[in-house]
Amino acid sequence: MSENPMIKIYLYSKFERFWHWAQALLIFLLLLTGFEVHGTYTLFGFEAAVEIHNFTGIAWLVLYIFIVFWLLTTGEWRQYIPTTRKLFAVAKYYAVDIFQGKPHPVQKAKEAKHNPLQRLTYLGLSAILLPVQMGTGLLYYTYNSWGRWGLEGIFSLSAIALIHFALAFLILSFLIVHIYMTTTGHSLSAHVKAMWSGWEEVEEGTAIEDWEKAGGKI
Amino acid sequence: MFRHENCLKVAKSLSFVPNSGGIAIAHSLYNENTLIYLWDKEVRVKKVGSRKVLIPFLSHVGCVSLALMLLFSAPGWAQEEEMQADAPGRILARQATQDKTSWITADHSRFEALQKEFNSGPEVTRACLTCHNDAASQFHETIHWTWLDPYSEKGITGKGGLSVNNFCISIHSNEPRCTSCHAGYGWKDKNFDFTQQDKVDCLICHEQTGTYKKFPTKAGRVVSEPTLFKGNGKTYTPPDWNKVAQSVARPTRKNCGTCHFSGGGGDGVKHGDMDSSLFKPDKKLDVHMGTDGQDFDCIRCHTTTRHQIAGRIYSTPAVTHRKSLIEDDLIPKIRCESCHSATPHKEAKINDHTDKVGCQSCHIPTFARVEPTKMWWDWSKAGEKKNGKPYTIDGPFGKHTYNTKKGEFKWDKNVVPEYFWFNGSINTLTAIDKIDPSGVVRVSWPEGSRDDPDSRITPFKVHRGKQPYDTVNKTILIPHLFGKKESGAFWGNFDWKLALESGMAYAELPFSGEFDFVETTYVFPTTHMVAPKEDALRCEACHSSDGRMAGLAGFYMPGRDSNDPVEMAGWAIVLLSLGGVILHGLGRSFFRKNGGSGRK
């Protein structure tokens, strides 16, 4: 247990926070309507569910393009470079140390917003899972144009639908764990508050190692 | 608002056929600030001001703020601005049918030829032919006269050929009864001379008094003195020939309906989507024919050239191309697309259906919505008597469920159709085709498949029943039904063997003498009784696991189909995640209470 006092640092810029919560809303709506379109339950009615799903899906695609653009131009993409250093320490923290009240092995800082486990998860999510989900979604949406685009015979709707459906489970699973993980800060709501206000409370004087820094020279 | 150069510009830019016809269409469409045009084969409708003709397609691209992008991106990608109140297909169809002026230039009541005294139908026909001297020879070429499929081997396909059904099965040996619906006079047996011009019955299709009625058992003739028909208890009277002859005009639905609403010998027996309720339907029953709406006659869609009336003939589709009037204004207007185009809806996703789903599938939610239709006819039960006499049993809807002459019936109302892939072609069994009696025999069936670009999912009435077949020759048998006792007819003797021997001998077909009854199906595409748009099926009717498309295989359909392993694995992962975080949370709370705690 650390004795250092807590200080607030401005960790998440306005755009990051907007993107995070907009994305949260879109993902929530997409999951909600997606499972209805699949036939899991009836909530909005099929037609409304499809319309909401298509609208939010395209909206997310637009947002995603902006996010990628922002990440590239600000250099923040480096926050997502995967590393194995301290990866196991972080994993051990969540598996064992957290129950013993031990401190998190990797502190948050402006230059290192994500711990190694987060980096890996978010990279996998935003570089593989989400693009594939958007791609399959877009193909699903434009099914009627496949013939005109010469895609007939290359894809099958059932395969596209199946991938889209399978990945939805992974996103839902991520969402559950992600929401739970927000409670593992120094208080149950600390991380959520930080994501809302931009200010994260961290212990003063925590040294950020060079390798952790996003903009840093690695 | 209306500027000729705009019309020219539109006509050219939208690749209308570069002749006056194309420009004329552009003219007629470009009015009242509404522009209808083709864009990538899609019909689009737009309100336009006097200055702008085409609003740039991707007008949203200019949006700079993210919020705007988020707001407009989806509709901007998918469809045009929706400034019009109505769907494009409606506006298009309305414009195509708005002209209701009659341009008939003759008043038949003033023709001298129709003033003289007539005593029979053929005399009237001869009078008609004095002016319309090509009419009979034109008519002789049509299926309404020959009852034969003009597109197949002569004499095989058609009622007049060897095609069979599972109602009264075949006309052979039963002519005088069946041909009361022939547009001719005197087809009482197979010796009828089809080359006689004056045997054409012009009046049944053209007279407008409603007083001209063919007697049900007189081979298409009218009576010369009042006669009672025991079958329906009605007395038929001779017509006032001059009045009837002078009333002639283009056929109305009364003319067509007289026969076509009673196919199979009674109201609603055959078609589920055509019965007497269409004489004066409201919009709710038929949005096109509704007397409180468009009030269409049959020939509004069944357009006609030289007495050839547009419509499917057995395996020949009504038309083989799917074009709208914008693309070709000389096509028969028999398809929905003719007037409504293939992209009639406002919503792009719904238009995405029209390449695979027939309009009727959603827009005719059920058939026989007012009058009941026959769904089952079991000939094997026919011939039973009560106290030695033929009898009938009354059932629901005021219809018989049993009749000694015909067997067992089932009637139904508001029937949900069955759905099949359909390319406009229906195959029909003939009395010389071999059948496989081990299962249900398809007497007629729709052609089409998922992979055929001309096929659409289409609703059908399927009429089921049991009918006699030759157990040795494996063919459907033709019974001699109508006739006197000594002729061997079933309705005279109630003896199947006699009736079948007589019928098959008359048709000059072999009969082993051994027979049994086999269950059969007969299909009718459901295409009339189009409901108003608010009554069209909702998505869920088909996009659900137990929906109307449950029986169609070979393609993936959202909301209907799934993949069990993926579904199970997916939920397992979700449940494991949920269970994992719950256990983790409980663990943290437990250890926090027992000394160790989170970071504090």
JSON list of C-alpha atoms in Angstrom, two decimals, chain A residues 1-2 15 18 35 37-40 45-47 54-55 58-59 62-63 66 93-94 98-104 107 140-141 143-144 148 157-158 161-162 165-166 169-170 172-173 176-177 180 183-184 186 188, chain B residues 40 64 66 69-75 77-78 347 349-353 355 450 538-540 543 556 558-563 566-567 570-571 573-574 577-578 581 584-585 587-588 591-592 596-600:
[
{"chain": "A", "resi": 1, "resn": "MET", "atom": "CA", "xyz": [0.00, 0.00, 0.00]},
{"chain": "A", "resi": 2, "resn": "SER", "atom": "CA", "xyz": [1.40, 3.31, -1.08]},
{"chain": "A", "resi": 15, "resn": "PHE", "atom": "CA", "xyz": [-12.19, 14.58, -28.10]},
{"chain": "A", "resi": 18, "resn": "PHE", "atom": "CA", "xyz": [-16.42, 12.42, -26.68]},
{"chain": "A", "resi": 35, "resn": "PHE", "atom": "CA", "xyz": [-29.34, -9.21, -31.28]},
{"chain": "A", "resi": 37, "resn": "VAL", "atom": "CA", "xyz": [-32.23, -8.35, -35.82]},
{"chain": "A", "resi": 38, "resn": "HIS", "atom": "CA", "xyz": [-30.70, -11.75, -35.23]},
{"chain": "A", "resi": 39, "resn": "GLY", "atom": "CA", "xyz": [-33.96, -12.86, -33.67]},
{"chain": "A", "resi": 40, "resn": "THR", "atom": "CA", "xyz": [-32.82, -13.24, -30.06]},
{"chain": "A", "resi": 45, "resn": "GLY", "atom": "CA", "xyz": [-39.58, -4.41, -33.77]},
{"chain": "A", "resi": 46, "resn": "PHE", "atom": "CA", "xyz": [-37.51, -5.76, -36.62]},
{"chain": "A", "resi": 47, "resn": "GLU", "atom": "CA", "xyz": [-37.84, -2.76, -38.93]},
{"chain": "A", "resi": 54, "resn": "ASN", "atom": "CA", "xyz": [-27.81, 0.62, -39.81]},
{"chain": "A", "resi": 55, "resn": "PHE", "atom": "CA", "xyz": [-27.80, 4.24, -38.74]},
{"chain": "A", "resi": 58, "resn": "ILE", "atom": "CA", "xyz": [-22.63, 3.94, -40.30]},
{"chain": "A", "resi": 59, "resn": "ALA", "atom": "CA", "xyz": [-22.36, 6.65, -37.66]},
{"chain": "A", "resi": 62, "resn": "VAL", "atom": "CA", "xyz": [-17.68, 7.82, -39.51]},
{"chain": "A", "resi": 63, "resn": "LEU", "atom": "CA", "xyz": [-16.65, 8.28, -35.89]},
{"chain": "A", "resi": 66, "resn": "PHE", "atom": "CA", "xyz": [-12.21, 10.49, -37.11]},
{"chain": "A", "resi": 93, "resn": "TYR", "atom": "CA", "xyz": [-2.24, -8.02, -10.24]},
{"chain": "A", "resi": 94, "resn": "TYR", "atom": "CA", "xyz": [-5.80, -8.66, -11.42]},
{"chain": "A", "resi": 98, "resn": "ILE", "atom": "CA", "xyz": [-5.86, -6.97, -6.19]},
{"chain": "A", "resi": 99, "resn": "PHE", "atom": "CA", "xyz": [-7.36, -9.22, -3.54]},
{"chain": "A", "resi": 100, "resn": "GLN", "atom": "CA", "xyz": [-4.46, -8.48, -1.23]},
{"chain": "A", "resi": 101, "resn": "GLY", "atom": "CA", "xyz": [-4.72, -4.73, -1.64]},
{"chain": "A", "resi": 102, "resn": "LYS", "atom": "CA", "xyz": [-1.39, -4.46, -3.38]},
{"chain": "A", "resi": 103, "resn": "PRO", "atom": "CA", "xyz": [-0.81, -1.48, -5.69]},
{"chain": "A", "resi": 104, "resn": "HIS", "atom": "CA", "xyz": [-1.25, -1.66, -9.44]},
{"chain": "A", "resi": 107, "resn": "GLN", "atom": "CA", "xyz": [0.42, 3.68, -12.94]},
{"chain": "A", "resi": 140, "resn": "TYR", "atom": "CA", "xyz": [-24.06, -7.12, -44.84]},
{"chain": "A", "resi": 141, "resn": "TYR", "atom": "CA", "xyz": [-25.64, -3.68, -45.32]},
{"chain": "A", "resi": 143, "resn": "TYR", "atom": "CA", "xyz": [-25.53, -7.05, -49.80]},
{"chain": "A", "resi": 144, "resn": "ASN", "atom": "CA", "xyz": [-27.69, -5.95, -52.71]},
{"chain": "A", "resi": 148, "resn": "ARG", "atom": "CA", "xyz": [-22.71, -4.67, -59.20]},
{"chain": "A", "resi": 157, "resn": "LEU", "atom": "CA", "xyz": [-24.21, -13.68, -46.82]},
{"chain": "A", "resi": 158, "resn": "SER", "atom": "CA", "xyz": [-24.39, -16.51, -44.32]},
{"chain": "A", "resi": 161, "resn": "ALA", "atom": "CA", "xyz": [-23.57, -12.74, -41.06]},
{"chain": "A", "resi": 162, "resn": "LEU", "atom": "CA", "xyz": [-21.94, -15.48, -39.03]},
{"chain": "A", "resi": 165, "resn": "PHE", "atom": "CA", "xyz": [-22.67, -12.37, -35.21]},
{"chain": "A", "resi": 166, "resn": "ALA", "atom": "CA", "xyz": [-19.74, -14.21, -33.62]},
{"chain": "A", "resi": 169, "resn": "PHE", "atom": "CA", "xyz": [-20.43, -11.92, -28.72]},
{"chain": "A", "resi": 170, "resn": "LEU", "atom": "CA", "xyz": [-16.78, -10.94, -28.28]},
{"chain": "A", "resi": 172, "resn": "LEU", "atom": "CA", "xyz": [-20.46, -7.99, -25.61]},
{"chain": "A", "resi": 173, "resn": "SER", "atom": "CA", "xyz": [-18.00, -10.03, -23.57]},
{"chain": "A", "resi": 176, "resn": "ILE", "atom": "CA", "xyz": [-18.97, -6.79, -19.57]},
{"chain": "A", "resi": 177, "resn": "VAL", "atom": "CA", "xyz": [-15.34, -7.07, -18.50]},
{"chain": "A", "resi": 180, "resn": "TYR", "atom": "CA", "xyz": [-16.41, -4.30, -14.47]},
{"chain": "A", "resi": 183, "resn": "THR", "atom": "CA", "xyz": [-14.63, -0.47, -10.65]},
{"chain": "A", "resi": 184, "resn": "THR", "atom": "CA", "xyz": [-11.04, -1.47, -9.95]},
{"chain": "A", "resi": 186, "resn": "HIS", "atom": "CA", "xyz": [-8.96, 3.51, -6.09]},
{"chain": "A", "resi": 188, "resn": "LEU", "atom": "CA", "xyz": [-15.46, 2.02, -7.51]},
{"chain": "B", "resi": 40, "resn": "ASP", "atom": "CA", "xyz": [-28.46, 3.86, -61.58]},
{"chain": "B", "resi": 64, "resn": "VAL", "atom": "CA", "xyz": [-17.63, 19.69, -41.76]},
{"chain": "B", "resi": 66, "resn": "LEU", "atom": "CA", "xyz": [-18.56, 15.68, -36.79]},
{"chain": "B", "resi": 69, "resn": "MET", "atom": "CA", "xyz": [-21.67, 13.86, -40.10]},
{"chain": "B", "resi": 70, "resn": "LEU", "atom": "CA", "xyz": [-23.03, 11.62, -37.41]},
{"chain": "B", "resi": 71, "resn": "LEU", "atom": "CA", "xyz": [-26.51, 12.93, -37.92]},
{"chain": "B", "resi": 72, "resn": "PHE", "atom": "CA", "xyz": [-26.66, 12.70, -41.67]},
{"chain": "B", "resi": 73, "resn": "SER", "atom": "CA", "xyz": [-24.24, 9.99, -42.61]},
{"chain": "B", "resi": 74, "resn": "ALA", "atom": "CA", "xyz": [-26.58, 7.02, -42.62]},
{"chain": "B", "resi": 75, "resn": "PRO", "atom": "CA", "xyz": [-29.46, 8.50, -44.59]},
{"chain": "B", "resi": 77, "resn": "TRP", "atom": "CA", "xyz": [-25.38, 7.06, -47.89]},
{"chain": "B", "resi": 78, "resn": "ALA", "atom": "CA", "xyz": [-28.49, 5.10, -48.29]},
{"chain": "B", "resi": 347, "resn": "GLU", "atom": "CA", "xyz": [-36.73, 3.17, -47.82]},
{"chain": "B", "resi": 349, "resn": "LYS", "atom": "CA", "xyz": [-33.57, -1.33, -47.55]},
{"chain": "B", "resi": 350, "resn": "ILE", "atom": "CA", "xyz": [-37.09, -2.27, -48.53]},
{"chain": "B", "resi": 351, "resn": "ASN", "atom": "CA", "xyz": [-36.27, -1.66, -52.18]},
{"chain": "B", "resi": 352, "resn": "ASP", "atom": "CA", "xyz": [-33.39, -4.07, -51.68]},
{"chain": "B", "resi": 353, "resn": "HIS", "atom": "CA", "xyz": [-35.97, -6.84, -51.45]},
{"chain": "B", "resi": 355, "resn": "ASP", "atom": "CA", "xyz": [-34.82, -8.51, -56.65]},
{"chain": "B", "resi": 450, "resn": "ARG", "atom": "CA", "xyz": [-33.22, -19.10, -55.57]},
{"chain": "B", "resi": 538, "resn": "ARG", "atom": "CA", "xyz": [-44.38, -6.20, -41.27]},
{"chain": "B", "resi": 539, "resn": "CYS", "atom": "CA", "xyz": [-40.78, -7.39, -41.42]},
{"chain": "B", "resi": 540, "resn": "GLU", "atom": "CA", "xyz": [-41.29, -9.86, -38.58]},
{"chain": "B", "resi": 543, "resn": "HIS", "atom": "CA", "xyz": [-37.79, -12.23, -40.49]},
{"chain": "B", "resi": 556, "resn": "TYR", "atom": "CA", "xyz": [-29.45, -16.86, -45.24]},
{"chain": "B", "resi": 558, "resn": "PRO", "atom": "CA", "xyz": [-31.59, -12.21, -40.96]},
{"chain": "B", "resi": 559, "resn": "GLY", "atom": "CA", "xyz": [-33.90, -12.88, -38.05]},
{"chain": "B", "resi": 560, "resn": "ARG", "atom": "CA", "xyz": [-34.72, -16.35, -39.31]},
{"chain": "B", "resi": 561, "resn": "ASP", "atom": "CA", "xyz": [-31.44, -18.21, -39.54]},
{"chain": "B", "resi": 562, "resn": "SER", "atom": "CA", "xyz": [-28.68, -18.94, -37.08]},
{"chain": "B", "resi": 563, "resn": "ASN", "atom": "CA", "xyz": [-25.75, -21.22, -36.54]},
{"chain": "B", "resi": 566, "resn": "VAL", "atom": "CA", "xyz": [-21.63, -20.17, -32.93]},
{"chain": "B", "resi": 567, "resn": "GLU", "atom": "CA", "xyz": [-24.71, -19.24, -30.96]},
{"chain": "B", "resi": 570, "resn": "GLY", "atom": "CA", "xyz": [-21.05, -17.04, -28.13]},
{"chain": "B", "resi": 571, "resn": "TRP", "atom": "CA", "xyz": [-23.38, -17.21, -25.19]},
{"chain": "B", "resi": 573, "resn": "ILE", "atom": "CA", "xyz": [-18.22, -16.71, -23.70]},
{"chain": "B", "resi": 574, "resn": "VAL", "atom": "CA", "xyz": [-20.65, -14.02, -22.57]},
{"chain": "B", "resi": 577, "resn": "SER", "atom": "CA", "xyz": [-17.27, -13.23, -18.75]},
{"chain": "B", "resi": 578, "resn": "LEU", "atom": "CA", "xyz": [-20.26, -12.35, -16.63]},
{"chain": "B", "resi": 581, "resn": "VAL", "atom": "CA", "xyz": [-16.45, -10.59, -13.20]},
{"chain": "B", "resi": 584, "resn": "HIS", "atom": "CA", "xyz": [-13.89, -11.39, -9.12]},
{"chain": "B", "resi": 585, "resn": "GLY", "atom": "CA", "xyz": [-16.06, -8.67, -7.64]},
{"chain": "B", "resi": 587, "resn": "GLY", "atom": "CA", "xyz": [-13.67, -11.86, -4.12]},
{"chain": "B", "resi": 588, "resn": "ARG", "atom": "CA", "xyz": [-12.61, -8.23, -3.87]},
{"chain": "B", "resi": 591, "resn": "PHE", "atom": "CA", "xyz": [-11.00, -9.60, 1.00]},
{"chain": "B", "resi": 592, "resn": "ARG", "atom": "CA", "xyz": [-11.70, -5.92, 1.55]},
{"chain": "B", "resi": 596, "resn": "GLY", "atom": "CA", "xyz": [-6.78, -6.39, 2.84]},
{"chain": "B", "resi": 597, "resn": "SER", "atom": "CA", "xyz": [-8.49, -3.84, 0.64]},
{"chain": "B", "resi": 598, "resn": "GLY", "atom": "CA", "xyz": [-8.24, -2.02, -2.62]},
{"chain": "B", "resi": 599, "resn": "ARG", "atom": "CA", "xyz": [-5.67, 0.67, -2.96]},
{"chain": "B", "resi": 600, "resn": "LYS", "atom": "CA", "xyz": [-6.36, 3.23, -0.34]}
]
